[in-house]
PDB file of C-alpha atoms in Angstrom:
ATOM      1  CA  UNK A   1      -2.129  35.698   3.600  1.00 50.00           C
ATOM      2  CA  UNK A   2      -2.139  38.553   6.065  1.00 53.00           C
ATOM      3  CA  UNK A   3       1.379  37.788   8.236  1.00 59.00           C
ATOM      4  CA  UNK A   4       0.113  40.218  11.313  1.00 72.00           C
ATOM      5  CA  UNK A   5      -3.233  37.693  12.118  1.00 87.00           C
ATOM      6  CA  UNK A   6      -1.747  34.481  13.615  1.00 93.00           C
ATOM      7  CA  UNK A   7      -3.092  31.312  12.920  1.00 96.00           C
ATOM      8  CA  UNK A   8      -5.194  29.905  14.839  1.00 97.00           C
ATOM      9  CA  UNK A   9      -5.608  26.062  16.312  1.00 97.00           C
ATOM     10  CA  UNK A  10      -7.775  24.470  18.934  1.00 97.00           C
ATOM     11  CA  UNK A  11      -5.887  21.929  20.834  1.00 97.00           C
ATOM     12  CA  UNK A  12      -6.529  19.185  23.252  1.00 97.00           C
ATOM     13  CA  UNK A  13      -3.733  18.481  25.443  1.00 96.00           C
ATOM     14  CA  UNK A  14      -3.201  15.087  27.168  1.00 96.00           C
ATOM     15  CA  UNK A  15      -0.562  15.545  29.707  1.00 95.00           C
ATOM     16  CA  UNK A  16       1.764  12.452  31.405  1.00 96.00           C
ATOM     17  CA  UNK A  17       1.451  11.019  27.888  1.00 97.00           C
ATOM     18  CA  UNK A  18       4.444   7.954  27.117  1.00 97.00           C
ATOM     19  CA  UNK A  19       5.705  10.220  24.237  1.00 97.00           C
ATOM     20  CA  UNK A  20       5.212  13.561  22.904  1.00 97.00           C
ATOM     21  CA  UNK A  21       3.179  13.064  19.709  1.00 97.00           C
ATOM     22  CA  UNK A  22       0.911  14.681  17.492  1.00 96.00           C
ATOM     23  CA  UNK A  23      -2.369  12.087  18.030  1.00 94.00           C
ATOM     24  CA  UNK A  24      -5.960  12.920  15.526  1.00 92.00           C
ATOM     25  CA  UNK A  25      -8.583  15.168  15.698  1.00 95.00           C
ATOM     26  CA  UNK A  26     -10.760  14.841  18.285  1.00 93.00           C
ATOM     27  CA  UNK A  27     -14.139  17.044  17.787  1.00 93.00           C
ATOM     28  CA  UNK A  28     -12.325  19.386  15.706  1.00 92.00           C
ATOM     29  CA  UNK A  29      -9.765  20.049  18.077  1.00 96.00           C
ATOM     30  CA  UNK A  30      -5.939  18.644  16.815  1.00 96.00           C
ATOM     31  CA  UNK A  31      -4.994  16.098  19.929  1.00 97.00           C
ATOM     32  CA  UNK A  32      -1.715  16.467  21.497  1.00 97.00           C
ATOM     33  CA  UNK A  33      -0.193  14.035  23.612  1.00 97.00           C
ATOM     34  CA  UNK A  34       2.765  15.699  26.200  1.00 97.00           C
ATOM     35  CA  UNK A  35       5.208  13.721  28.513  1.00 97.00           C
ATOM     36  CA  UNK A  36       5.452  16.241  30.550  1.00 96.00           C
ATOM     37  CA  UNK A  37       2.738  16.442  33.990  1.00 95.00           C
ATOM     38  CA  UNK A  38       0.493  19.955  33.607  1.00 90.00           C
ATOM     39  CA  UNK A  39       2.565  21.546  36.961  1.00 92.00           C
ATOM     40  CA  UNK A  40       3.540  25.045  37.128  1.00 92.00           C
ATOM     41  CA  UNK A  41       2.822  25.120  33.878  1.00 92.00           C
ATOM     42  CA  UNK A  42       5.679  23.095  32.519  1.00 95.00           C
ATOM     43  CA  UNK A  43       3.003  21.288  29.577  1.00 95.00           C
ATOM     44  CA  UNK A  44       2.464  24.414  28.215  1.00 96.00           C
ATOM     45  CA  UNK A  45       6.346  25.095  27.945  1.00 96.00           C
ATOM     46  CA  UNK A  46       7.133  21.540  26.751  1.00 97.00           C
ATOM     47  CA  UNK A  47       3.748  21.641  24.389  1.00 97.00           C
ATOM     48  CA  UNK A  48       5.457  24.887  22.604  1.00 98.00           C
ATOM     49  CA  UNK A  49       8.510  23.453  22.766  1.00 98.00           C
ATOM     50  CA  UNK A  50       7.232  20.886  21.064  1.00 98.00           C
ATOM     51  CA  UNK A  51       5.263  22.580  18.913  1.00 98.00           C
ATOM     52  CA  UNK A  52       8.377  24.845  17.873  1.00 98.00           C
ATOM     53  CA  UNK A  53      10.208  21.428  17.023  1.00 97.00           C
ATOM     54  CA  UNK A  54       7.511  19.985  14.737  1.00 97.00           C
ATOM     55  CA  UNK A  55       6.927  23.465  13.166  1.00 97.00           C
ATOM     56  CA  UNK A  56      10.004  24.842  12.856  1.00 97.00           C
ATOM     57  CA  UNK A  57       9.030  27.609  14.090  1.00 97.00           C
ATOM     58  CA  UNK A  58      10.849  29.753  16.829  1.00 97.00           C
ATOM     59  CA  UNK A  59       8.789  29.497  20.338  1.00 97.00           C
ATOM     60  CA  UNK A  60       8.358  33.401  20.323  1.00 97.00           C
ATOM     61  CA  UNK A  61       6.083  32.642  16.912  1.00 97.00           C
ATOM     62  CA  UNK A  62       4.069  30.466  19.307  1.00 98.00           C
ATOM     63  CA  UNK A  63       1.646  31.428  21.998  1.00 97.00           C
ATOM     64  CA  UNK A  64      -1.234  30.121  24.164  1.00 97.00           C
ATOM     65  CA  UNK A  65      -4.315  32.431  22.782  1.00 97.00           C
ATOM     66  CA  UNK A  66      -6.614  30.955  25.332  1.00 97.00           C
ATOM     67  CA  UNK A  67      -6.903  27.928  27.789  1.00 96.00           C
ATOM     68  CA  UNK A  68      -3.189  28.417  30.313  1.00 94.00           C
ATOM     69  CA  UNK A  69      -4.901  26.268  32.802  1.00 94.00           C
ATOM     70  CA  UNK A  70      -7.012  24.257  30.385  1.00 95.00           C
ATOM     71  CA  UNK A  71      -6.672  20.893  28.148  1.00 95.00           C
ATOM     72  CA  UNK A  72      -8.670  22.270  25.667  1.00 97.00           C
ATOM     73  CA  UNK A  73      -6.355  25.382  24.361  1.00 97.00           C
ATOM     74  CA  UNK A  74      -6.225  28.098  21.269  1.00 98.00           C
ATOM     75  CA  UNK A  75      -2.784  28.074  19.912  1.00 98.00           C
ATOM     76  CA  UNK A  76      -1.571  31.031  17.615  1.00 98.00           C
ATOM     77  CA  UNK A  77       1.530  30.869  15.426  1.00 98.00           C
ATOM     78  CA  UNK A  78       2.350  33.558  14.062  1.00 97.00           C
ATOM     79  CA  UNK A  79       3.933  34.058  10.363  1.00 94.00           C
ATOM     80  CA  UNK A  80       2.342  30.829   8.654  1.00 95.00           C
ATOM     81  CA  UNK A  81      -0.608  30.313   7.441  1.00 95.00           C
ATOM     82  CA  UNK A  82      -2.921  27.109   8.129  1.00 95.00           C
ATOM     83  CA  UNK A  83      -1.959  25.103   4.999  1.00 95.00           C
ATOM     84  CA  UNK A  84       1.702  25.147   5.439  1.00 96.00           C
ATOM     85  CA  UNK A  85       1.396  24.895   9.640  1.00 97.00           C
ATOM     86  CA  UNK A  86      -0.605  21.688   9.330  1.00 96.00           C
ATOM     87  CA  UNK A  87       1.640  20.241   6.903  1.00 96.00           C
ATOM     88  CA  UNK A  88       4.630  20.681   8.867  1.00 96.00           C
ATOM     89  CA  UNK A  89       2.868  19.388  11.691  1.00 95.00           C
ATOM     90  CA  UNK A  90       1.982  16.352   9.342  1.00 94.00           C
ATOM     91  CA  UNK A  91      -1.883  16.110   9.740  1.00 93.00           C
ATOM     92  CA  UNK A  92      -4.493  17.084   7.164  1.00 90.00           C
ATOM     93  CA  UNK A  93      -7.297  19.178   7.923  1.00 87.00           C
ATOM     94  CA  UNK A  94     -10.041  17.456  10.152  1.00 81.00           C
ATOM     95  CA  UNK A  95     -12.998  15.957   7.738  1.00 75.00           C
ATOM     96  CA  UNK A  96     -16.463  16.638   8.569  1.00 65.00           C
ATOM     97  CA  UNK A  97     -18.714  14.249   8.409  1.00 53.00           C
TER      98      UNK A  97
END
């Protein structure tokens, strides 16, 4: 595991959600449900936030690679590697099929 290549996940964001919550896979991409609306970007903030919180990883560690103004985003954390990050995040990896 090289630590300078971040790991990379595709995300689909559902803003004004009742809870903040890790949801399923949804066409490969890991579904995440945010409470907070997608203004000034204040999801992104609360989606690493959150993201930070179910990682435990510190928010610098995690960055939007691609999609600021999108649902459908790239997330890279940096210094884990895709085994460990999913299971802290409590999901297994999306079957095919």
């Amino acid at each position: 595991f090289n630590d300078s290549y971040p790991t990379l996940l595709p995300v689909k964001v559902i803003p004004n959600a009742t809870r903040n919550q890790i949801a399923s896979w949804e066409n490969g991409a890991l579904k995440i449900r945010i409470q907070t609306p997608p203004l000034d970007g204040k999801a992104n903030k609360a989606l690493i936030a959150f993201l930070s919180k179910q990682t435990r990883l510190s928010k610098n560690r995690i960055s939007i690679e691609r999609g600021e103004t999108s649902r459908q985003k790239w997330i890279a954390f940096n210094g884990i590697d895709r085994t460990a990050l999913l299971e802290r995040l409590g999901i297994e990896e999306p079957t095919h099929g």
